[in-house]
Amino acid sequence: MKRTLSVVVPFILAVAACSSAWADLQALPGTKLLEWQEEDLSIRLMDGAHQFVDEYIQTARAKRARFWAYDSSSKQAYNASVKWNRQELLSIIGAVDERLPVAMEHFGDAANPPLVAETTTYRVFQVRWSVLEGVFGEGLLVQPKRRPRAHVVALPDADQTPEQLMGLAAGLDPQRQFARRLAEHGFELVIPTLVSRSKLASADARLRRSDQTQREWIYRQAFHMGRHIIGYEVQKVLAAVDWLKGKDTQAPVGVVGYAEGGLIAFYAAAVDTRIDAALISGYFDARENVWAEPIYRNVWSLLRRFGDAEIASLILPRSLVIELSAVPTLTGHKGAWHTPEFDSVSREFDRIPTVAAFPRPTLIHDDGHPTGPGSVPALKRFARGLGVESDMTLSTEIPEEQRRSFKPGDRQRRAVRQLENHVQDLVRESEHRRDRFFLYHVMPELADGRWSTERRHDTHSLEKFVDGAAPFRRQFHTEAMGRFEAPLLAPNPRTRRILDTEKWTAYDVVLDVMGDLFAWGVLVVPKGIPVGQRRPVVVCQHGRNGVPRDTIDGNKSAYNNFAGRLAERGFVTFAPHNLYRGEDRYRWLDRKANTVKATLFSFIIAQHDQILRWLETLPFVDGERIAFYGLSYGGETAVRVPTILDKYCLSICSGDFNQWTRKVAATDQPFTFMRTIEWEMPYWNLGHTFDYAEMTYLMVPRPFMVERGHLDRVGRDRWVASEYAKVRWLYAQLGIAERTEIEFFQGGHSINGEGTFQFLHKHLDWPGPTN
């Protein structure tokens, strides 16, 4: 996990004889006096960041119109007009893998035969069907004894079983057994099992402390690899549709789902036009607060283009029935969920576009109150969308379970294990995917074998590489880290002197950035700078739960006073405050940002952009020599922010450089983020695009260094060395091997400040100590 790096340090303000009144403190020349009373501005900064993103989310709905241009002149024209939005939805839910040819298999043994139950009108079979390599759908197949009137994929809630929907198991009132009702009226049904919300069972104490459900366990690892628990379950539905349509391409096919199953049915109908009708029960609402729902519903960039009304528009002009139903009350899922208010559902329903000559969707409710799930009016309207008229009465004949030792928990474990294995295969293959994505694109001779040992004295064109990498840098910013569509404000710098030593003076600095978001940091200015001299700057970045003053801590923490020590060597230093303080408050900030295609680093990059612009205006700063040096989460920043902001002329990553894909998404290592509380660590599809080597490639030709303690538990030396070897190799091939270094030292998660300080003196062209 990211080590918490914070320390409480008493500070001498300005001069000992000065009054302690804030009004007596001095500002940096050319700036206004900072008059905020707090010494620690991190809470105020976090409040401003949340206010900014809350307002940004609220404006997202109005901006969606730019993505939509409905053409209702015909069904074909309409589908063509929303085609790219349908593709985008498929992409952001991770339903991108080509499905296998589907085979529906009845399976069982003597104790648990394939034929689960039989009534006078239908038979129920235990089945599984192929979806992806190593991934199967599993559940029940219900076949009428006469020719089916229509075909339906029926989805229970995640905490229900297919058997409960059919009345084969206890736990569900007969009036809520909508699959059984459809079966009695001649529908052929496939009823998949969903991954449940039960807590992950483990003997690993750290894993238990991470407090994950089975759905989150899959979500976390899959998200980083461009996949999603939602996408996987949509794929299972679509594979069932493949099988149903494979029997008869003209057969009407519908989907019906409740609660979590309603979500999956909703998305499946939106992305597949072969589905003729959908009944969505207990899942339809305004989604502006989707960030507050259970974490496994976190979909990258969702609100930028989609609310539920826009997703519903992808189902049009096909039949859509929405049923307001009471849903399970969920808390403690890194988000919560409860039955929405009718007014909220109704307002979102009214936003579904009216398409001329096409029928409107139907909203079913009980005079403004919940009904169902699977109420008779809802099922009748759904059946009508499939060309079936039925009264949907329910008989008293209850199917009887024939399996003697069936355990739904075993099926649940298979479902989780299969999805985990699929993601872990992606993790293991990801290094090669990233090479094909980036390095082989920029240096195609690597892919086709032209870069051989015969060319051991040759180097690749540095200029050509930098030009080829430029679009990847833009993609890293926009698609991986995310950026807000908001201009930077005038910086309006406010400062106050906080510490005066024999060799330097430190100031708090506050700059406006965007809206209520501001930047805060500590500027340390060496004394005795000659008039007109411009000095190099080292931006010194704290880690998780730290604050800027920790970097001038008098050697009382893992930072080892590195901003102060560098200032004593003549460097100007600036220690920004990054937002990863306050534990879950910054994680919720990241969750909010994800909904509008942004991350925690979207805020941080904007703040650093403003900081750099301001620093280069200072009369004693050389804007061409501003370096970055960060520890822990600050080390994570070192391979993200300088990658994008090329005003940073070099970067040093301390206590963080790693094989990031494995660190975030691998489940076979005890110290990965899969086993910790850091649920904000997955970045959408980063595992297939940029690991630490690729992030560093984007900094070429600027100098880059890694500082690594042998005893640092954030990773393993062999992981760090392996990933860094790729960086060293590339710099050598480009003829700039002298611009990169790694220093291993006998220590832990801390600033060592030996080889790195020499690296700074060398590449910032600043003389080192004479003694």
C-alpha atoms as one frame of an Amber mdcrd trajectory, in Angstrom:
protein
   0.000   0.000   0.000   1.035   3.635  -0.252   2.847   4.442   2.965   1.376
   7.334   4.937   3.979  10.071   5.055   3.028  12.780   7.498   4.645  14.448
  10.462   3.685  17.097  12.977   6.454  19.686  13.237   6.493  22.875  15.324
   7.413  25.923  13.313   9.113  29.173  14.297   7.224  31.904  12.514   9.412
  34.511  10.777  11.529  35.986  13.592  11.156  34.957  17.221  10.554  38.501
  18.373   7.704  39.041  15.925   4.129  39.154  17.066   2.223  35.916  16.356
  -0.610  37.893  14.753  -1.153  36.842  11.130  -1.259  40.486  10.065   2.430
  40.890  11.019   3.572  38.169   8.612   5.257  39.291   5.407   4.338  38.402
   1.839   6.711  37.578  -0.989   7.355  40.761  -2.991   4.921  41.124  -5.882
   2.179  39.083  -4.184  -0.733  39.809  -1.881  -0.635  38.762   1.755  -2.315
  35.395   2.359  -4.814  36.089   5.124  -6.368  32.655   5.657  -5.944  31.698
   9.286  -5.211  27.969   8.950  -1.650  26.695   8.999  -2.811  23.510   7.230
  -4.815  24.495   4.155  -5.423  20.916   2.995  -9.035  20.746   4.196  -9.898
  24.059   2.534  -8.221  22.855  -0.659 -10.121  19.546  -0.581 -13.399  21.399
  -0.045 -12.676  23.559  -3.087 -11.824  20.540  -5.238 -15.081  18.808  -4.299
 -17.054  21.973  -4.982 -15.405  22.301  -8.382 -16.145  18.730  -9.490 -19.694
  18.811  -8.073 -20.441  21.816 -10.262 -18.655  20.209 -13.202 -20.851  17.107
 -12.912 -23.989  19.211 -12.835 -23.012  20.915 -16.093 -22.242  17.601 -17.825
 -25.891  16.901 -18.660 -26.268  20.133 -20.626 -23.075  19.427 -22.566 -24.172
  15.955 -23.715 -26.184  17.307 -26.634 -22.958  17.719 -28.652 -22.688  13.909
 -28.820 -26.253  13.278 -29.978 -27.957  14.041 -33.280 -31.029  11.812 -33.512
 -32.361  11.070 -37.002 -35.929   9.766 -36.715 -36.656   9.602 -40.429 -36.554
   5.787 -40.266 -35.540   2.988 -37.955 -32.360   2.445 -39.955 -31.517   6.141
 -39.906 -32.114   6.329 -36.179 -29.825   3.403 -35.424 -27.159   4.884 -37.672
 -27.406   8.228 -35.871 -26.677   6.646 -32.476 -24.194   4.036 -33.683 -21.087
   5.706 -32.262 -22.709   6.292 -28.909 -23.595   2.608 -28.763 -19.975   1.763
 -29.522 -18.810   4.170 -26.831 -21.062   2.522 -24.257 -19.707  -0.903 -25.185
 -16.194   0.444 -24.755 -16.618   2.110 -21.362 -18.288  -0.949 -19.826 -15.454
  -3.104 -21.154 -17.606  -5.360 -23.342 -14.897  -5.379 -26.011 -13.733  -8.991
 -26.264 -14.931 -11.098 -29.165 -17.278 -13.770 -27.854 -16.721 -17.438 -28.565
 -19.149 -19.415 -30.743 -21.849 -20.212 -28.240 -22.730 -23.708 -27.114 -25.501
 -24.261 -24.566 -24.600 -27.285 -22.434 -26.917 -29.211 -20.125 -24.754 -30.600
 -17.349 -25.050 -32.531 -14.100 -24.502 -35.859 -12.414 -26.559 -38.516 -10.644
 -27.073 -36.386  -7.549 -27.656 -33.172  -9.457 -29.161 -34.107 -12.830 -29.372
 -31.690 -15.755 -33.169 -31.741 -15.514 -33.756 -29.580 -12.473 -37.555 -29.539
 -12.488 -40.588 -30.262 -14.661 -44.185 -29.049 -14.594 -47.115 -29.695 -16.871
 -46.060 -26.784 -19.118 -42.258 -26.475 -19.016 -38.949 -28.095 -18.091 -36.037
 -26.475 -16.224 -32.432 -27.446 -16.994 -29.116 -26.682 -15.356 -26.975 -25.142
 -18.102 -23.798 -23.288 -18.935 -22.811 -21.545 -22.131 -19.552 -20.349 -23.602
 -18.877 -16.607 -23.519 -15.134 -15.818 -23.565 -12.033 -17.966 -23.254 -12.435
 -19.631 -19.861 -15.615 -17.688 -19.064 -19.070 -19.276 -19.083 -22.542 -18.109
 -18.328 -24.239 -20.439 -15.884 -27.795 -20.702 -14.647 -31.109 -22.185 -15.748
 -32.727 -22.846 -19.105 -36.527 -23.018 -19.032 -38.149 -24.561 -22.085 -41.906
 -24.745 -22.680 -43.287 -28.084 -23.798 -44.921 -26.347 -26.754 -43.342 -24.044
 -29.292 -42.033 -20.960 -27.435 -44.079 -17.796 -27.877 -40.916 -15.699 -27.450
 -37.472 -15.924 -25.893 -36.239 -13.991 -22.854 -33.028 -13.589 -20.875 -34.259
 -12.997 -17.303 -31.840 -11.514 -14.780 -32.256 -11.676 -11.013 -30.698  -9.183
  -8.640 -27.082  -9.947  -7.742 -28.173 -11.298  -4.346 -30.882 -13.513  -5.786
 -30.505 -16.841  -7.563 -32.099 -18.092 -10.778 -33.805 -20.743  -8.670 -35.562
 -18.083  -6.587 -36.933 -16.420  -9.725 -38.473 -19.772 -10.679 -39.851 -20.651
  -7.239 -37.385 -23.524  -6.900 -35.767 -22.026  -3.809 -37.099 -20.072  -0.855
 -36.610 -16.384  -0.341 -38.859 -14.725  -2.897 -42.579 -14.064  -2.691 -44.466
 -15.834  -5.546 -45.697 -12.494  -6.852 -42.052 -11.482  -7.398 -41.160 -14.665
  -9.299 -41.396 -13.024 -12.713 -39.376 -15.729 -14.477 -41.825 -18.403 -13.305
 -44.737 -16.280 -14.513 -43.150 -15.892 -17.963 -42.420 -19.636 -18.113 -46.055
 -20.476 -17.413 -47.103 -18.305 -20.347 -44.959 -20.070 -22.911 -41.689 -18.100
 -22.904 -38.367 -19.830 -23.278 -35.996 -18.424 -20.653 -32.268 -18.264 -20.019
 -31.649 -17.158 -16.425 -27.995 -16.301 -15.720 -26.304 -16.123 -12.347 -24.800
 -12.727 -11.454 -21.752 -12.218  -9.251 -23.131 -11.534  -5.797 -22.561  -8.636
  -3.422 -21.488 -10.904  -0.574 -18.261 -10.013   1.196 -15.142 -11.635  -0.138
 -14.217 -14.585   2.066 -10.504 -14.874   2.780  -8.052 -16.009   5.419  -5.870
 -13.022   4.473  -6.331 -10.374   7.193  -5.224  -7.526   4.917  -7.700  -8.588
   2.278 -10.480  -8.718   4.859  -9.595  -5.190   5.985 -10.020  -3.996   2.399
 -13.725  -4.816   2.907 -14.499  -5.898  -0.642 -17.552  -7.584  -2.045 -17.179
 -10.177  -4.753 -18.401  -7.620  -7.288 -15.779  -5.101  -6.176 -13.060  -7.768
  -6.314 -13.739  -8.257 -10.017 -14.357  -4.551 -10.635 -11.003  -3.432  -9.188
  -8.779  -5.673 -11.237 -10.889  -5.460 -14.389 -11.157  -1.651 -14.432  -7.401
  -1.220 -14.750  -7.433  -3.604 -17.725 -10.263  -1.870 -19.588 -12.854  -4.423
 -18.486 -15.728  -4.214 -16.011 -17.986  -6.489 -14.001 -20.861  -4.813 -15.885
 -19.291  -5.575 -19.241 -18.585  -9.184 -18.370 -22.185  -9.779 -17.327 -23.523
  -7.986 -20.391 -21.361 -10.335 -22.454 -23.013 -13.311 -20.751 -26.420 -11.941
 -21.708 -25.345 -11.300 -25.294 -23.903 -14.812 -25.550 -27.312 -16.153 -24.497
 -28.882 -13.945 -27.182 -26.375 -15.402 -29.677 -27.684 -18.855 -28.821 -31.349
 -17.881 -28.958 -30.936 -16.091 -32.287 -28.805 -18.930 -33.569 -31.789 -21.243
 -33.301 -34.093 -18.831 -35.130 -32.893 -15.454 -36.375 -36.482 -14.207 -36.599
 -37.460 -15.265 -33.085 -38.418 -12.310 -30.834 -35.935 -11.929 -27.971 -36.312
  -9.785 -24.874 -34.443  -9.068 -21.658 -35.911  -8.469 -18.230 -33.975  -7.714
 -15.083 -34.413  -6.509 -11.543 -32.100  -4.245  -9.496 -28.491  -5.204 -10.426
 -30.002  -7.501 -13.027 -31.993  -4.498 -14.258 -28.748  -2.600 -14.800 -27.294
  -5.479 -16.840 -30.509  -5.904 -18.861 -30.640  -2.136 -19.498 -27.093  -1.966
 -20.834 -27.453  -5.186 -22.836 -30.556  -3.895 -24.617 -28.822  -0.569 -25.279
 -25.810  -2.119 -27.008 -27.497  -4.945 -28.975 -30.250  -4.154 -31.456 -31.137
  -7.844 -31.765 -32.973  -7.490 -28.449 -36.547  -6.584 -29.346 -37.902  -5.577
 -25.939 -36.620  -4.763 -22.475 -38.225  -4.589 -19.038 -36.034  -2.734 -16.553
 -37.288  -3.110 -12.993 -35.697  -1.307 -10.064 -32.961   0.336 -12.104 -33.695
   3.677 -13.726 -32.983   7.082 -12.274 -31.004  10.285 -12.669 -27.332   9.281
 -12.489 -25.616  12.517 -11.478 -24.896  10.863  -8.100 -23.703   7.577  -9.559
 -20.365   8.287  -7.834 -22.156   7.675  -4.515 -23.537   4.285  -5.590 -21.620
   1.026  -4.929 -18.136   1.198  -6.377 -18.696  -1.641  -8.835 -20.994   0.738
 -10.752 -18.161   3.189 -11.371 -18.037   3.534 -15.172 -15.301   5.682 -16.660
 -16.609   8.891 -18.297 -20.254   7.752 -18.055 -21.843  11.139 -17.323 -19.939
  12.914 -20.039 -22.138  11.280 -22.666 -24.785   9.223 -20.872 -27.497   9.523
 -18.285 -30.150   6.824 -18.055 -32.298   8.782 -20.526 -29.525   8.683 -23.128
 -28.965   4.965 -22.559 -32.711   4.437 -22.963 -32.525   6.301 -26.261 -30.178
   3.588 -27.539 -32.977   1.049 -27.021 -35.444   3.067 -29.085 -37.352   2.494
 -31.284 -37.582  -0.968 -29.744 -39.944  -1.632 -26.843 -38.810  -0.395 -23.437
 -40.725  -0.798 -20.175 -39.371   0.812 -17.006 -40.811  -0.326 -13.694 -40.382
   1.648 -10.488 -39.659  -1.090  -7.949 -38.332  -1.136  -4.419 -34.670  -2.150
  -4.422 -32.364  -3.611  -1.763 -30.975  -0.946   0.547 -27.203  -1.154   0.263
 -24.621   0.478   2.513 -20.946  -0.184   3.058 -20.177  -0.978  -0.574 -17.917
   2.074  -0.973 -21.168   3.657  -1.946 -24.819   3.148  -1.110 -28.115   2.533
  -2.910 -31.788   2.797  -2.056 -35.115   2.993  -3.856 -35.232   6.239  -5.840
 -38.009   8.779  -5.473 -40.735   8.688  -8.102 -40.158  12.342  -9.023 -36.508
  11.648  -9.796 -37.355   8.617 -11.948 -40.165  10.489 -13.676 -37.984  13.486
 -14.533 -35.322  11.233 -16.022 -37.977   9.282 -17.927 -39.292  12.527 -19.403
 -35.815  13.264 -20.754 -35.940  10.190 -23.031 -36.246  11.708 -26.497 -39.536
  11.463 -28.326 -38.879   9.865 -31.685 -41.519  10.609 -34.290 -43.551   7.593
 -35.416 -41.951   5.371 -32.756 -43.787   4.350 -29.571 -42.740   5.976 -26.318
 -41.302   3.814 -23.546 -43.676   2.922 -20.723 -43.166   3.833 -17.067 -44.958
   1.439 -14.685 -45.635   2.449 -11.071 -48.362   2.259  -8.444 -49.674   5.819
  -8.390 -46.189   7.188  -7.774 -45.147   4.327  -5.511 -42.994   1.260  -6.246
 -44.547  -1.900  -7.630 -43.272  -5.312  -8.700 -40.655  -6.319  -9.535 -42.237
  -7.997 -12.513 -45.747  -6.757 -11.823 -48.530  -7.997 -14.074 -48.926  -4.632
 -15.893 -45.191  -4.470 -16.533 -44.987  -8.050 -17.811 -48.046  -7.641 -20.011
 -46.560  -4.533 -21.615 -43.190  -6.252 -22.007 -44.810  -9.300 -23.637 -46.717
  -7.056 -26.008 -43.364  -5.639 -27.152 -42.458  -9.177 -28.173 -45.730  -9.658
 -30.030 -47.362 -11.715 -27.275 -50.692 -10.936 -25.627 -51.071 -12.609 -22.247
 -52.941 -12.011 -18.995 -49.861 -13.056 -16.978 -51.822 -14.888 -14.290 -49.817
 -17.175 -12.016 -50.871 -20.773 -11.402 -50.565 -22.672  -8.149 -48.292 -25.317
  -9.699 -44.862 -24.903  -8.132 -41.840 -26.603  -9.730 -39.946 -29.013  -7.476
 -36.147 -29.062  -7.285 -34.738 -32.480  -8.342 -31.088 -31.876  -7.414 -30.232
 -33.441  -4.068 -26.991 -31.619  -3.205 -26.960 -28.473  -5.300 -25.079 -25.559
  -3.670 -25.501 -22.128  -5.279 -22.326 -20.992  -3.501 -20.269 -23.388  -5.634
 -21.707 -21.839  -8.796 -20.971 -18.380  -7.428 -17.342 -19.271  -6.755 -16.956
 -20.617 -10.281 -18.300 -17.376 -11.716 -15.878 -15.252  -9.687 -12.912 -17.516
 -10.380 -13.522 -17.529 -14.131 -13.678 -13.741 -14.327 -10.612 -13.362 -12.139
  -8.685 -15.789 -14.327  -9.720 -13.888 -17.440  -8.504 -10.586 -16.002  -5.273
 -12.112 -14.732  -4.561 -13.472 -18.205  -4.890  -9.883 -19.420  -2.494  -8.724
 -16.695   0.100 -11.315 -17.710  -0.235 -10.466 -21.399  -0.332  -6.698 -20.862
   3.391  -6.049 -21.302   3.200  -7.281 -24.890   0.001  -5.353 -25.507   1.659
  -2.147 -24.327   4.641  -2.755 -26.604   2.327  -3.152 -29.581   0.305  -0.122
 -28.521   3.213   2.278 -28.069   6.826   1.223 -28.565   6.342  -0.789 -31.753
   4.244   2.031 -33.159   6.910   4.653 -32.548   9.832   2.302 -33.357   8.382
  -0.156 -35.912  11.803  -1.696 -36.555  11.495  -3.379 -33.147   8.365  -5.212
 -34.251   9.650  -6.450 -37.598  13.110  -7.538 -36.439  15.184  -4.864 -38.161
  16.649  -3.799 -34.790  19.212  -6.602 -34.465  22.538  -7.242 -32.763  24.237
  -6.277 -36.026  23.343  -2.685 -35.197  24.973  -2.655 -31.783  26.727   0.659
 -32.463  23.688   2.364 -34.005  21.095   4.442 -32.237  17.557   5.330 -33.130
  16.688   8.871 -34.167  15.896  10.823 -30.990  13.990  13.478 -32.898  11.897
  10.875 -34.692  11.045   9.158 -31.408  10.011  12.405 -29.710   7.784  13.322
 -32.656   6.235   9.850 -32.701   5.577   9.898 -28.967   3.770  13.258 -28.992
   0.286  11.884 -29.777   0.718   9.258 -27.049   1.467  12.014 -24.541  -1.778
  13.701 -25.504  -3.601  10.392 -25.212  -2.070   9.742 -21.800  -3.353  13.111
 -20.635  -6.841  12.910 -22.129  -7.671   9.209 -21.955  -5.670   7.982 -18.948
  -5.264  10.840 -16.473  -8.198  12.875 -17.766  -8.501  16.633 -18.119 -11.189
  19.120 -17.235 -12.586  21.301 -19.980 -12.045  24.470 -17.990  -9.552  27.309
 -18.509  -6.955  28.256 -15.930  -7.755  31.391 -13.980  -5.311  34.222 -13.418
  -3.070  32.931 -10.590  -3.718  35.838  -8.167  -0.782  34.799  -5.932  -1.119
  35.211  -2.159   1.789  34.425   0.138   2.922  34.612   3.754   6.305  34.028
   5.310   6.225  30.964   7.565   9.845  30.183   8.418  13.120  32.052   8.375
  16.436  30.220   8.835  20.034  31.229   8.440  20.135  30.043   4.841  16.602
  30.357   3.454  13.123  31.777   3.858   9.922  29.777   3.349   6.543  31.095
   2.218   3.090  29.618   1.975   1.822  30.237  -1.563  -1.781  30.042  -2.797
  -2.757  30.311  -6.477  -6.191  30.232  -8.107  -6.549  27.396 -10.630 -10.107
  26.623 -11.834 -13.360  27.630 -10.156 -13.054  26.856  -6.440  -9.916  24.767
  -7.007  -6.691  26.405  -5.913  -3.064  25.346  -5.524  -1.130  25.599  -2.273
   2.506  24.995  -1.568   5.616  26.134   0.250   8.236  28.140  -1.626  11.748
  28.037  -0.132  14.067  30.801  -1.327  17.797  30.666  -0.554  19.194  33.818
   0.962  21.722  35.956  -0.861  20.568  35.420  -4.442  22.304  38.155  -6.460
  20.029  40.570  -8.286  19.382  39.286 -11.804  20.488  35.697 -11.090  17.983
  33.024 -12.081  18.316  29.740 -10.267  17.045  26.233 -10.897  13.961  25.045
  -8.991  13.294  21.618  -7.534   9.600  20.892  -6.958   9.586  18.588  -3.913
   6.451  16.490  -3.668   5.123  14.893  -0.485   3.305  11.572  -0.368   0.000
  10.282   0.906  -1.395  12.173   3.892   1.518  14.591   3.817   1.542  18.380
   3.649   4.098  20.748   2.076   5.809  21.619   5.365   6.764  17.976   5.837
   9.463  18.495   3.191  11.224  21.072   5.437  10.792  18.977   8.558  14.290
  19.142  10.034  14.897  15.419   9.380  11.950  14.319  11.498  10.272  12.078
   8.874  10.937   9.941   5.808  11.286  13.125   3.752  14.577  13.875   5.515
  14.168  17.638   5.095  14.871  17.301   1.375  13.338  20.617   0.305  15.293
  22.404   3.033  18.545  20.578   2.261  18.273  21.368  -1.434  17.639  25.025
  -0.596  20.813  24.965   1.510  22.613  23.862  -1.664  21.310  26.937  -3.469
  18.284  25.528  -5.264  14.957  27.290  -5.058  12.442  24.655  -3.925   8.682
  24.500  -4.053   6.631  21.881  -2.206   3.079  21.709  -3.617   0.198  20.201
  -1.729  -1.303  17.307  -3.633  -4.835  16.186  -2.909  -4.153  12.703  -1.567
  -4.719  13.661   2.080  -7.744  12.941   4.220  -8.067   9.270   3.295 -11.424
   8.545   1.730 -12.189  12.197   0.934  -9.651  12.111  -1.881 -10.920   8.709
  -2.984 -14.442  10.088  -3.262 -12.986  13.016  -5.209 -11.492  10.538  -7.657
 -14.815   8.667  -7.884 -16.648  11.857  -8.738 -14.045  12.763 -11.335 -14.214
   9.332 -12.995 -17.835   9.958 -13.989 -16.751  12.890 -16.191 -13.591  11.285
 -17.627 -11.189  12.605 -15.029  -9.123  11.333 -12.105  -7.436  12.671  -8.996
  -4.538  13.611 -11.260  -6.777  15.771 -13.427  -6.861  18.207 -10.492  -3.168
  17.759  -9.697  -2.013  18.317 -13.287  -4.003  21.548 -13.506  -2.552  22.715
 -10.184   1.003  21.962 -11.284   0.413  23.670 -14.598  -0.539  26.840 -12.748
   2.385  26.471 -10.329   4.872  26.169 -13.188   3.428  29.179 -14.973   3.750
  31.229 -11.796   7.227  30.006 -10.841   8.731  31.048 -14.141   7.519  34.617
 -13.582   9.641  34.987 -10.423  12.732  37.133 -11.008  15.081  34.624  -9.307
  13.760  31.512 -11.136  15.102  30.023 -14.356  11.970  28.700 -16.060  14.051
  26.351 -18.207  15.438  24.555 -15.152  12.485  23.370 -13.072  12.842  19.776
 -11.856  10.464  17.399 -10.085  11.353  15.101  -7.169   8.643  13.167  -5.320
   8.382  10.391  -2.730   5.660   7.719  -2.446   2.439   9.172  -3.899   4.753
  12.020  -4.856   6.797   9.429  -6.726   3.605   8.340  -8.450   3.159  11.992
  -9.392   6.719  11.992 -10.789   5.741   9.675 -13.641   2.396  11.326 -14.363
   2.670  15.093 -14.062   6.107  15.711 -15.690   5.073  13.240 -18.378   2.386
  15.709 -19.422   3.876  19.050 -18.365   7.133  19.410 -20.258   8.035  22.586
 -18.381   9.494  20.081 -15.922  12.977  19.571 -17.339  13.649  16.360 -15.380
  11.929  14.021 -12.937  12.979  11.832 -10.000  10.671   9.073  -8.805  11.371
   7.946  -5.235   9.645   5.145  -3.358   7.122   4.342  -6.053   8.627   3.178
  -9.373   7.135  -0.225 -10.042   5.443  -2.596 -12.411   2.247  -0.645 -11.977
  -0.110  -3.037 -13.728   0.874  -5.879 -11.431   0.930  -3.572  -8.412  -2.650
  -2.486  -9.073  -4.368  -5.472 -10.672  -2.475  -8.705  -9.928  -4.144 -11.000
  -7.409  -1.205 -13.383  -6.876   0.949 -11.006  -4.833   0.357 -10.178  -1.146
   1.265  -6.477  -1.403  -0.727  -5.363  -4.415  -3.487  -2.790  -4.169  -5.986
  -5.600  -4.707  -5.495  -6.357  -1.003  -5.535  -2.862   0.486  -7.917  -0.011
   1.197  -6.692   2.001  -1.816  -9.701   1.516  -4.043  -8.845   4.627  -6.088
  -5.709   3.085  -7.605  -7.176   1.471 -10.753  -7.100   3.752 -13.796  -9.333
   2.890 -16.719  -7.490   0.586 -19.160  -4.068   1.844 -18.044  -2.778  -1.721
 -17.930  -3.064  -1.990 -21.708  -1.594   1.408 -22.504   0.876   2.878 -20.013
   2.892   1.255 -17.256   5.799   3.077 -15.619   8.188   2.354 -18.474   5.758
   3.779 -21.038   5.037   6.819 -18.859   8.776   7.438 -18.684   9.155   7.015
 -22.455   6.908  10.046 -22.778   9.474  12.152 -20.870  12.217  11.482 -23.413
  14.619  13.267 -23.939  14.461  14.773 -20.449  16.564  13.227 -17.666  14.844
  10.700 -15.392  15.971   8.940 -12.216  14.623   6.303  -9.832  15.452   6.205
  -6.113  14.745   2.828  -4.529  15.241   1.540  -0.982  15.888  -2.192  -0.769
  13.580  -2.410   2.244  10.723  -0.396   0.747   7.636  -2.593   0.888   5.694
  -0.784  -1.839   7.288  -3.176  -4.294  10.108  -5.615  -4.932  13.580  -4.811
  -6.191  13.206  -7.251  -9.067   9.971  -5.582 -10.174  11.566  -2.143 -10.015
  14.749  -3.264 -11.754  12.853  -5.053 -14.509  10.642  -2.066 -15.273  13.541
   0.371 -15.079  15.632  -1.805 -17.420  13.145  -0.978 -20.193  13.709   2.726
 -19.560  17.500   2.354 -19.508  17.401   0.319 -22.712  15.342   2.929 -24.561
  17.525   5.836 -23.441  20.565   3.858 -24.669  18.955   3.155 -28.037  18.256
   6.857 -28.400  21.848   7.786 -27.559  21.019   9.480 -24.235  21.912   6.763
 -21.717  23.706   9.326 -19.538  20.362  11.041 -18.848  18.907   8.243 -16.758
  19.990   6.553 -13.523  18.715   4.338 -10.742  20.029   4.323  -7.180  19.379
   1.432  -4.820  20.148   2.114  -1.175  19.946   0.145   2.044  16.819   1.714
   3.495  13.071   1.885   3.340  10.338   4.158   2.091  12.224   7.438   2.341
  14.232  10.119   0.604  17.889   9.068   0.482  19.160  12.275  -1.094  22.594
  11.140  -2.244  22.682  10.021  -5.865  19.541  12.022  -6.555  21.099  15.245
  -5.292  24.127  14.639  -7.533  21.721  13.981 -10.432  20.041  17.342  -9.808
  23.319  19.227  -9.668  24.477  17.594 -12.881  21.373  18.050 -14.998  20.299
  21.420 -13.591  23.846  22.696 -14.099  24.201  23.952 -10.552  27.438  23.576
  -8.590  27.453  21.116  -5.712  28.842  21.636  -2.223  32.544  22.451  -2.103
  33.227  20.637   1.177
